[in-house]
Coordinates of C-alpha atoms in Angstrom, one line a residue:
M293 CA -9.2 13.4 -15.5
S294 CA -6.1 13.0 -13.8
T295 CA -2.7 13.8 -15.1
G296 CA -0.2 13.4 -12.0
I297 CA 0.0 9.5 -10.7
K298 CA 1.2 7.5 -13.6
Y299 CA 1.8 3.7 -13.7
I300 CA 3.4 1.1 -15.6
S301 CA 2.7 -2.5 -16.8
T302 CA 4.8 -5.0 -15.3
R303 CA 5.8 -6.0 -19.2
G304 CA 6.3 -2.5 -20.3
G305 CA 4.7 -1.0 -23.5
A306 CA 1.8 0.8 -21.2
E307 CA 1.7 4.2 -19.2
A308 CA -1.6 5.0 -17.7
S309 CA -3.2 7.5 -15.0
A310 CA -4.5 6.7 -12.6
S311 CA -8.0 6.2 -13.1
R312 CA -7.4 4.7 -16.3
A313 CA -5.2 1.9 -14.4
V314 CA -8.4 1.2 -12.1
I315 CA -10.6 1.0 -15.2
D316 CA -9.2 -1.4 -17.7
G317 CA -7.8 -3.2 -15.1
I318 CA -4.7 -4.9 -16.7
A319 CA -2.9 -3.6 -19.3
P320 CA -3.1 -3.9 -23.4
N321 CA 0.0 -6.4 -23.3
G322 CA -0.8 -8.6 -20.3
G323 CA 1.2 -7.6 -17.9
L324 CA 0.1 -5.8 -14.6
Y325 CA -0.1 -2.2 -13.6
V326 CA 1.9 -1.2 -11.2
P327 CA 2.6 3.2 -9.5
T328 CA 6.1 4.7 -11.5
E329 CA 6.9 5.2 -8.3
F330 CA 5.6 3.8 -4.4
V331 CA 5.2 7.1 -2.3
K332 CA 5.9 7.6 1.3
L333 CA 3.7 7.6 4.1
D334 CA 4.0 8.4 7.8
Y335 CA 2.3 6.6 9.2
K336 CA 3.2 8.4 12.7
T337 CA 0.3 10.7 10.8
L338 CA -2.3 8.1 11.1
F339 CA -2.5 7.3 14.5
G340 CA -5.1 8.1 16.3
L341 CA -7.8 8.2 13.5
D342 CA -10.2 5.7 12.2
Y343 CA -10.2 2.3 9.8
A344 CA -12.1 4.9 6.6
A345 CA -9.6 7.8 7.8
R346 CA -6.5 5.7 7.3
C347 CA -8.0 4.3 3.9
D348 CA -8.6 7.6 2.8
R349 CA -4.7 8.7 3.2
V350 CA -3.5 4.8 1.6
L351 CA -5.2 5.4 -1.7
R352 CA -4.8 9.4 -2.1
A353 CA -1.1 7.9 -2.2
F354 CA -2.1 6.0 -5.3
F355 CA -5.3 7.9 -7.2
D356 CA -5.5 11.3 -7.9
F357 CA -8.8 11.5 -9.1
D358 CA -10.9 12.5 -7.4
I359 CA -12.1 9.5 -4.1
E360 CA -14.0 12.5 -1.8
G361 CA -15.7 9.8 1.0
I362 CA -14.9 7.5 -0.8
A363 CA -13.8 5.2 2.2
D364 CA -16.6 6.1 3.7
D365 CA -18.8 4.7 2.1
A366 CA -17.4 1.5 1.6
Y367 CA -16.9 1.1 6.0
T368 CA -20.7 2.1 6.4
D369 CA -21.4 -1.6 6.6
F370 CA -19.7 -3.5 8.8
E371 CA -20.1 -5.0 11.9
D372 CA -19.2 -3.4 15.2
G373 CA -18.2 -0.3 13.2
D374 CA -14.4 -1.4 12.8
P375 CA -13.8 -3.2 9.7
A376 CA -10.2 -4.9 11.3
P377 CA -10.2 -5.0 14.4
A378 CA -6.7 -6.8 16.1
V379 CA -7.5 -9.2 18.3
K380 CA -4.9 -9.6 21.5
L381 CA -4.7 -13.9 22.0
D382 CA -1.1 -14.2 24.0
D383 CA 1.5 -11.5 24.8
K384 CA 3.3 -11.2 21.4
L385 CA 0.1 -13.1 19.3
F386 CA -2.7 -11.8 18.1
V387 CA -5.8 -12.4 15.3
L388 CA -6.2 -9.2 12.7
E389 CA -10.2 -9.9 12.1
L390 CA -10.8 -8.9 8.3
W391 CA -13.9 -10.6 8.4
H392 CA -16.4 -8.4 8.9
G393 CA -18.1 -7.4 5.7
K394 CA -20.9 -8.5 3.9
T395 CA -19.8 -11.9 2.7
H396 CA -17.8 -12.5 5.9
A397 CA -14.5 -12.8 3.5
F398 CA -11.6 -10.2 3.6
K399 CA -12.3 -9.6 0.2
D400 CA -14.9 -7.1 1.5
M401 CA -12.2 -5.0 2.6
A402 CA -10.9 -4.5 -1.4
L403 CA -14.4 -4.9 -3.1
S404 CA -16.0 -2.5 -0.4
V405 CA -13.5 -0.1 -1.8
L406 CA -13.2 -1.0 -5.3
P407 CA -16.6 -0.2 -7.3
R408 CA -17.0 3.0 -5.9
L409 CA -13.4 4.0 -7.3
L410 CA -13.7 2.4 -10.8
C411 CA -17.5 4.9 -10.8
A412 CA -15.1 7.7 -9.2
A413 CA -12.0 6.4 -11.9
K414 CA -15.0 6.2 -15.3
K415 CA -16.3 10.6 -13.9
A416 CA -12.2 11.5 -14.1
E417 CA -11.8 9.7 -17.6
G418 CA -15.4 11.3 -19.1
D419 CA -16.1 6.9 -19.9
G420 CA -19.4 6.8 -20.7
D421 CA -19.3 3.0 -21.8
K422 CA -20.9 0.4 -19.3
T423 CA -18.1 -1.8 -18.1
L424 CA -18.4 -5.6 -17.6
V425 CA -16.3 -6.7 -14.6
L426 CA -15.3 -10.5 -14.6
V427 CA -14.1 -11.8 -12.0
A428 CA -12.0 -15.0 -11.1
T429 CA -12.7 -16.7 -7.0
S430 CA -11.4 -19.3 -6.0
G431 CA -14.1 -18.9 -3.2
D432 CA -14.4 -15.5 -1.3
T433 CA -14.4 -12.1 -4.2
G434 CA -16.6 -14.2 -6.0
K435 CA -19.3 -13.4 -3.4
A436 CA -17.6 -10.2 -2.6
A437 CA -17.4 -8.8 -6.2
L438 CA -21.5 -9.2 -6.7
E439 CA -22.3 -7.9 -3.4
G440 CA -20.1 -5.0 -3.8
F441 CA -21.5 -4.3 -8.1
K442 CA -24.8 -5.5 -7.2
D443 CA -26.7 -3.0 -9.1
V444 CA -24.2 -0.4 -9.6
E445 CA -25.5 1.9 -12.8
G446 CA -23.6 1.1 -15.9
T447 CA -21.6 -1.5 -15.3
S448 CA -22.4 -5.7 -14.9
V449 CA -20.6 -8.0 -13.0
C450 CA -20.0 -11.7 -14.2
V451 CA -18.3 -14.3 -11.6
F452 CA -16.2 -17.5 -13.1
Y453 CA -15.3 -20.1 -9.7
P454 CA -14.4 -23.6 -9.5
T455 CA -18.2 -25.7 -9.7
D456 CA -16.8 -29.0 -7.9
G457 CA -13.3 -26.5 -6.1
V458 CA -15.2 -24.0 -3.5
S459 CA -17.3 -24.9 -1.2
R460 CA -20.8 -24.9 -0.3
V461 CA -22.1 -22.1 1.7
Q462 CA -19.4 -20.0 -1.1
K463 CA -21.2 -21.3 -4.0
L464 CA -25.0 -20.7 -2.1
A465 CA -23.4 -17.2 -1.8
M466 CA -23.0 -16.7 -5.3
Q467 CA -25.8 -19.1 -6.7
T468 CA -28.1 -16.4 -4.9
Q469 CA -27.2 -12.9 -5.1
A470 CA -29.3 -10.6 -5.6
G471 CA -29.4 -7.7 -8.0
D472 CA -29.6 -6.7 -12.5
N473 CA -26.7 -6.7 -13.7
V474 CA -25.0 -9.8 -11.8
N475 CA -24.3 -13.5 -13.1
A476 CA -22.2 -16.8 -11.7
V477 CA -21.4 -19.1 -13.3
G478 CA -19.0 -22.0 -12.3
V479 CA -16.1 -23.5 -13.8
V480 CA -15.4 -27.5 -14.9
G481 CA -11.9 -27.1 -14.0
N482 CA -10.1 -25.4 -11.6
F483 CA -9.7 -22.0 -10.7
D484 CA -6.1 -21.5 -12.1
D485 CA -7.9 -22.8 -15.4
A486 CA -10.7 -19.7 -14.9
Q487 CA -7.9 -17.4 -14.2
S488 CA -6.0 -18.2 -17.0
A489 CA -10.0 -17.5 -19.2
V490 CA -10.2 -14.6 -17.5
K491 CA -6.7 -12.2 -18.5
I492 CA -6.7 -14.1 -21.7
A493 CA -10.2 -12.7 -22.4
F494 CA -8.6 -9.0 -21.7
S495 CA -5.5 -9.8 -24.7
D496 CA -8.6 -11.3 -26.6
G497 CA -8.8 -9.0 -29.4
A498 CA -11.9 -10.4 -31.5
L499 CA -13.8 -10.5 -27.8
G500 CA -12.8 -6.9 -27.3
E501 CA -13.9 -5.7 -30.8
K502 CA -17.4 -7.5 -30.3
L503 CA -17.3 -5.9 -27.1
K504 CA -16.8 -2.0 -28.5
A505 CA -19.9 -2.4 -30.7
A506 CA -21.8 -3.4 -28.0
G507 CA -20.5 -0.7 -25.2
V508 CA -19.2 -2.5 -23.7
R509 CA -15.4 -2.3 -22.1
L510 CA -13.5 -5.0 -19.5
S511 CA -12.6 -4.4 -16.1
S512 CA -11.3 -6.4 -13.6
A513 CA -12.0 -6.7 -9.9
N514 CA -9.9 -9.9 -9.4
S515 CA -6.6 -8.3 -7.3
I516 CA -4.7 -8.3 -10.5
N517 CA -6.6 -4.6 -11.2
I518 CA -4.3 -1.8 -9.0
G519 CA -7.6 -0.6 -8.0
R520 CA -8.6 -4.0 -6.3
L521 CA -5.0 -4.6 -4.7
V522 CA -4.4 -0.4 -3.1
P523 CA -7.7 -1.2 -0.1
Q524 CA -5.5 -3.9 1.0
V525 CA -3.0 -1.8 2.4
A526 CA -4.4 -0.4 4.4
Y527 CA -5.4 -2.9 7.4
Y528 CA -1.6 -3.2 7.1
F529 CA -1.1 0.2 8.3
S530 CA -4.0 0.0 10.4
T531 CA -3.7 -2.9 12.3
Y532 CA 0.0 -1.6 13.3
C533 CA -1.3 1.7 14.1
D534 CA -3.9 0.3 16.5
L535 CA -1.4 -1.9 17.8
V536 CA 0.4 1.3 18.9
D537 CA -1.5 3.4 19.9
S538 CA -3.3 0.3 22.7
G539 CA 0.6 0.6 23.9
E540 CA 1.6 -3.2 22.3
I541 CA 4.5 -2.3 20.2
K542 CA 6.5 1.0 20.1
A543 CA 6.2 3.4 17.2
G544 CA 8.7 2.0 14.5
E545 CA 9.5 -1.4 16.3
K546 CA 8.4 -4.1 13.7
I547 CA 6.8 -6.9 13.1
D548 CA 5.6 -9.9 11.3
F549 CA 2.1 -10.4 9.8
V550 CA 2.3 -14.7 8.6
V551 CA -0.6 -13.9 6.1
P552 CA -2.4 -17.2 4.2
T553 CA -2.1 -16.5 0.7
G554 CA -2.8 -18.1 -2.8
N555 CA -2.8 -15.5 -5.6
F556 CA -0.6 -13.2 -3.7
G557 CA -2.2 -10.7 -3.7
N558 CA -3.5 -9.9 0.7
I559 CA 0.7 -10.6 1.3
L560 CA 1.4 -8.1 -1.7
A561 CA -0.3 -5.2 -0.3
G562 CA 1.5 -5.7 3.6
Y563 CA 4.7 -6.2 0.4
Y564 CA 3.5 -1.8 -0.8
A565 CA 3.4 -1.4 3.2
L566 CA 6.3 -1.7 3.5
R567 CA 7.5 0.0 0.6
M568 CA 5.7 3.0 1.8
G569 CA 7.9 3.2 5.6
L570 CA 5.7 0.4 7.2
P571 CA 7.5 -1.1 9.9
V572 CA 7.3 -4.6 8.8
N573 CA 10.4 -7.5 9.4
K574 CA 8.9 -10.7 8.1
L575 CA 5.8 -11.0 5.5
V576 CA 5.3 -14.9 5.8
C577 CA 3.4 -16.0 3.3
A578 CA 1.7 -19.3 4.6
S579 CA 0.7 -22.3 1.6
N580 CA -1.7 -25.0 1.9
K581 CA -1.1 -28.0 -0.2
N582 CA -0.1 -26.8 -3.2
N583 CA 2.9 -24.7 -1.6
V584 CA 3.7 -23.0 -5.2
L585 CA 4.8 -20.0 -3.3
S586 CA 7.1 -21.5 0.1
D587 CA 8.1 -23.7 -2.3
F588 CA 9.5 -19.7 -4.6
V589 CA 10.6 -18.3 -1.9
T590 CA 12.3 -21.2 -0.4
G591 CA 14.2 -22.1 -4.2
G592 CA 13.6 -18.8 -6.4
I593 CA 12.2 -21.4 -9.0
Y594 CA 8.3 -20.7 -9.0
D595 CA 7.3 -24.6 -10.3
A596 CA 3.1 -24.9 -11.3
N597 CA 4.4 -28.2 -12.7
R598 CA 3.0 -30.7 -9.7
E599 CA -0.7 -32.6 -8.5
F600 CA -2.8 -30.5 -7.1
F601 CA -4.8 -30.3 -4.6
K602 CA -8.7 -30.2 -3.2
T603 CA -8.3 -28.7 0.4
S604 CA -10.4 -27.7 3.4
S605 CA -8.9 -24.3 2.3
P606 CA -10.1 -23.8 -1.4
S607 CA -9.1 -20.1 -1.5
M608 CA -5.5 -20.5 -2.1
D609 CA -6.0 -23.8 -4.3
I610 CA -4.3 -22.3 -6.5
L611 CA -1.6 -22.9 -8.4
V612 CA -1.0 -19.4 -10.6
S613 CA -0.5 -16.5 -8.5
S614 CA -0.7 -13.8 -10.9
N615 CA 0.4 -10.9 -8.1
L616 CA 3.3 -12.7 -7.8
E617 CA 4.2 -11.4 -11.7
R618 CA 4.0 -8.0 -9.1
L619 CA 7.3 -9.2 -6.8
I620 CA 9.3 -10.1 -10.0
F621 CA 9.6 -7.1 -11.8
E622 CA 10.2 -4.8 -8.2
L623 CA 12.6 -7.7 -7.7
S624 CA 14.4 -7.5 -10.8
G625 CA 14.8 -3.9 -11.2
R626 CA 11.6 -3.1 -12.0
N627 CA 12.7 -5.0 -15.6
A628 CA 9.7 -5.5 -17.5
A629 CA 11.7 -7.3 -21.1
L630 CA 13.0 -9.9 -19.0
T631 CA 9.7 -10.1 -16.7
A632 CA 7.4 -10.1 -19.5
E633 CA 10.3 -13.2 -20.5
R634 CA 9.4 -14.4 -17.3
M635 CA 6.0 -14.8 -18.2
A636 CA 6.2 -15.8 -21.5
E637 CA 8.8 -19.6 -20.3
L638 CA 5.9 -19.7 -17.0
K639 CA 3.0 -19.5 -19.9
A640 CA 4.7 -21.9 -22.0
T641 CA 6.6 -24.9 -19.3
G642 CA 5.5 -23.9 -16.2
R643 CA 8.1 -22.8 -14.5
Y644 CA 10.2 -20.1 -13.7
E645 CA 13.5 -19.0 -12.5
I646 CA 14.8 -16.0 -11.1
T647 CA 18.8 -14.8 -10.1
A648 CA 20.8 -16.1 -6.6
G649 CA 20.9 -11.6 -6.3
E650 CA 16.9 -11.6 -6.4
H651 CA 16.1 -14.3 -4.5
E652 CA 18.4 -12.9 -1.8
K653 CA 16.6 -9.4 -2.0
M654 CA 12.8 -11.3 -1.6
R655 CA 14.9 -13.2 1.1
E656 CA 15.1 -10.0 3.1
V657 CA 11.1 -9.3 2.7
F658 CA 9.7 -12.7 3.1
A659 CA 9.4 -15.5 5.4
C660 CA 7.0 -19.0 4.3
G661 CA 5.6 -22.2 5.6
Y662 CA 3.2 -24.7 4.8
A663 CA 0.6 -26.8 6.1
D664 CA -1.2 -29.6 5.1
E665 CA -4.6 -31.3 5.5
G666 CA -3.8 -32.4 9.1
E667 CA -1.6 -29.5 10.7
T668 CA -4.3 -27.8 9.4
E669 CA -6.7 -29.9 11.6
T670 CA -5.0 -29.5 14.1
A671 CA -4.2 -25.5 14.3
I672 CA -8.8 -25.6 14.1
A673 CA -8.1 -27.8 17.3
D674 CA -5.3 -25.6 19.2
M675 CA -6.4 -22.2 18.7
F676 CA -9.9 -23.3 20.5
D677 CA -8.4 -25.2 23.4
E678 CA -5.7 -22.8 23.8
Y679 CA -7.9 -19.5 23.2
G680 CA -10.9 -20.1 22.8
Y681 CA -10.8 -18.2 20.0
L682 CA -13.1 -20.6 16.6
I683 CA -10.1 -19.4 13.1
D684 CA -11.3 -20.8 9.8
P685 CA -9.5 -23.3 7.3
H686 CA -7.6 -20.3 5.4
T687 CA -6.2 -18.3 9.0
A688 CA -5.8 -21.9 10.5
V689 CA -2.9 -22.5 7.9
A690 CA -1.1 -19.2 8.7
Y691 CA -1.4 -20.3 12.9
S692 CA 0.8 -22.9 12.6
V693 CA 2.6 -21.7 10.4
A694 CA 2.8 -18.7 13.0
K695 CA 3.2 -21.3 15.8
R696 CA 6.1 -22.7 13.9
R697 CA 8.1 -20.5 13.7
G698 CA 7.4 -18.8 17.3
F699 CA 6.4 -16.0 19.0
S700 CA 9.8 -14.3 19.7
R701 CA 8.5 -10.4 18.2
P702 CA 4.5 -9.4 17.8
T703 CA 2.8 -11.4 15.5
V704 CA 0.5 -11.1 13.6
V705 CA -2.5 -13.7 12.1
V706 CA -4.6 -12.5 9.5
S707 CA -7.6 -14.2 9.7
T708 CA -9.2 -14.1 6.3
A709 CA -13.0 -15.4 6.4
N710 CA -15.6 -16.5 8.8
P711 CA -15.2 -20.4 10.6
Y712 CA -19.3 -20.5 9.3
K713 CA -18.1 -19.9 5.6
F714 CA -16.4 -23.8 6.4
A715 CA -18.0 -25.3 9.4
P716 CA -17.6 -29.2 7.9
A717 CA -14.1 -28.6 8.6
V718 CA -14.3 -26.5 11.5
L719 CA -16.2 -29.0 12.9
K720 CA -14.5 -32.2 11.7
A721 CA -11.3 -30.8 13.4
L722 CA -13.0 -30.2 16.2
G723 CA -13.3 -34.0 16.4
E724 CA -17.3 -33.7 15.4
K725 CA -18.9 -36.6 13.1
T726 CA -19.7 -34.5 9.7
A727 CA -20.9 -36.4 6.4
G728 CA -22.2 -34.6 3.1
D729 CA -21.7 -30.8 2.7
A730 CA -22.7 -28.5 5.3
N731 CA -26.4 -27.2 5.8
E732 CA -28.2 -24.8 8.6
K733 CA -27.9 -27.4 11.2
M734 CA -24.0 -27.6 11.0
L735 CA -23.9 -24.3 11.3
E736 CA -26.0 -25.2 14.4
K737 CA -24.7 -28.3 15.7
L738 CA -21.2 -25.3 15.6
C739 CA -22.9 -22.5 17.2
D740 CA -23.3 -25.4 20.1
I741 CA -20.6 -25.8 20.9
T742 CA -18.0 -22.2 20.6
A743 CA -21.2 -19.9 20.8
M744 CA -20.0 -18.5 18.2
D745 CA -22.8 -16.0 17.0
I746 CA -24.0 -17.0 13.4
P747 CA -24.0 -14.9 10.8
E748 CA -27.2 -14.1 9.3
S749 CA -26.7 -13.7 5.8
L750 CA -24.4 -17.1 5.7
I751 CA -27.8 -19.7 7.7
G752 CA -29.2 -17.3 5.1
V753 CA -28.5 -18.9 1.6
F754 CA -29.9 -22.5 2.8
G755 CA -33.3 -21.3 2.4
E756 CA -32.7 -18.6 -0.5
K757 CA -33.3 -19.7 -3.8
I758 CA -30.5 -20.2 -6.4
R759 CA -30.7 -17.9 -9.4
F760 CA -27.6 -18.9 -11.8
N761 CA -27.0 -22.6 -12.2
E762 CA -25.0 -22.0 -15.4
T763 CA -22.0 -24.1 -16.0
V764 CA -18.5 -24.1 -18.7
D765 CA -15.9 -25.9 -19.6
S766 CA -12.7 -23.6 -18.6
K767 CA -11.7 -23.9 -22.6
D768 CA -15.4 -22.4 -23.4
I769 CA -15.1 -19.2 -21.2
L770 CA -14.5 -17.0 -23.8
G771 CA -16.9 -18.2 -25.9
Y772 CA -19.5 -17.6 -23.3
I773 CA -18.4 -14.0 -22.8
T774 CA -19.0 -13.5 -26.2
R775 CA -21.9 -15.0 -26.3
R776 CA -24.1 -13.0 -23.5
Y777 CA -22.0 -9.6 -23.3
S778 CA -21.1 -9.2 -27.1
M779 CA -24.9 -7.7 -27.7
D780 CA -25.2 -6.1 -24.3
R781 CA -26.7 -2.3 -24.9

């Protein structure tokens, strides 16, 4: 059992070992686990290393149980041998491609690590229970979790996705997933509904007792789990080192990262990298039409009481951003009582407000912007016309925001998904007429126009047999978990 590195809950009243924090995923009081301190990591020691070696160094700053070989194993199946290449498009413009894993989305960067990390944590704790991994997804996390945990001994994984809130390729990828321990369920509702229900499941005592009687414990593959979040820190360090190694920047020079984000996990990982000593100037929060986060960064008021929009960037169609709780905790001076009070206020009223001092601290690190649907389309077309480079709608949101800000210093646009996952939206942006949901012909048409290779696993989903076609009302998610898994032995 690990005894050194400790984790505490953002809402107080809980302390856990690193291994326990990974296994449980969320604190008993509903708070999120954070390290008691941020270990400084000298980025200069990472120069010249490959991605897996850099990731290993980052993991060791957060986890003190045996993780030997985890990073090496996790990244063996990524395309072209480089899990996170930074592509130079202009003098100060770079695109960080995070979609070279099995499911062609940035979620692979962490969900290739988490199953291995969970197994190592359970070994460290002597935990022999079966782990039921619950996942709420707005699109990409679900498939990456299903693929990552597929047939991992001692685990089951159940993914809940908004049945009408993901792209057809995303949906088919989940519905056709192979593996004896996996399950995907459509939710009648949006992502926020699914995420809220999954978080409640962790603190539901009656459900916990029923699962315990069946020898089952809950864990999470969402970025509320510190074991999901930490591997994402690595690609900020690695990108910076790649730019120094290639002579694009000098060591110590500060750069900007523009991050498309809805649940705030991707950009929070950049904040953790900054706290560990990475020279970052600004972390730019890029929102789509559901711009609750950009409004918060601008004004210091988080207000989810607004119209919900289904957009061409569905993985960002989120109004309640779970990982923001970790930032709020830090901005408050790690005031757990105040954080718990604000999260209770959010649950009761849909809003909360931070102080002027906290807002000033946030603005020192974070900038923001948003792109509506028209601006997203324009960004896809502009990027292709100007650079011959194809991007998906989520990346387009970030590029739109970045272009509006200008490139006064080296700027990395974080690219989160392969464009073929959103072929209809990309084709429309390029001026092509489309009708209906994605199909093989659409992907082939996009290939004809752009000459970008189609990943076989994406075009292949159209011919695979659908294995999972259940739907539940968002209010019945706890009931579904109880019925399905409480007698699972």
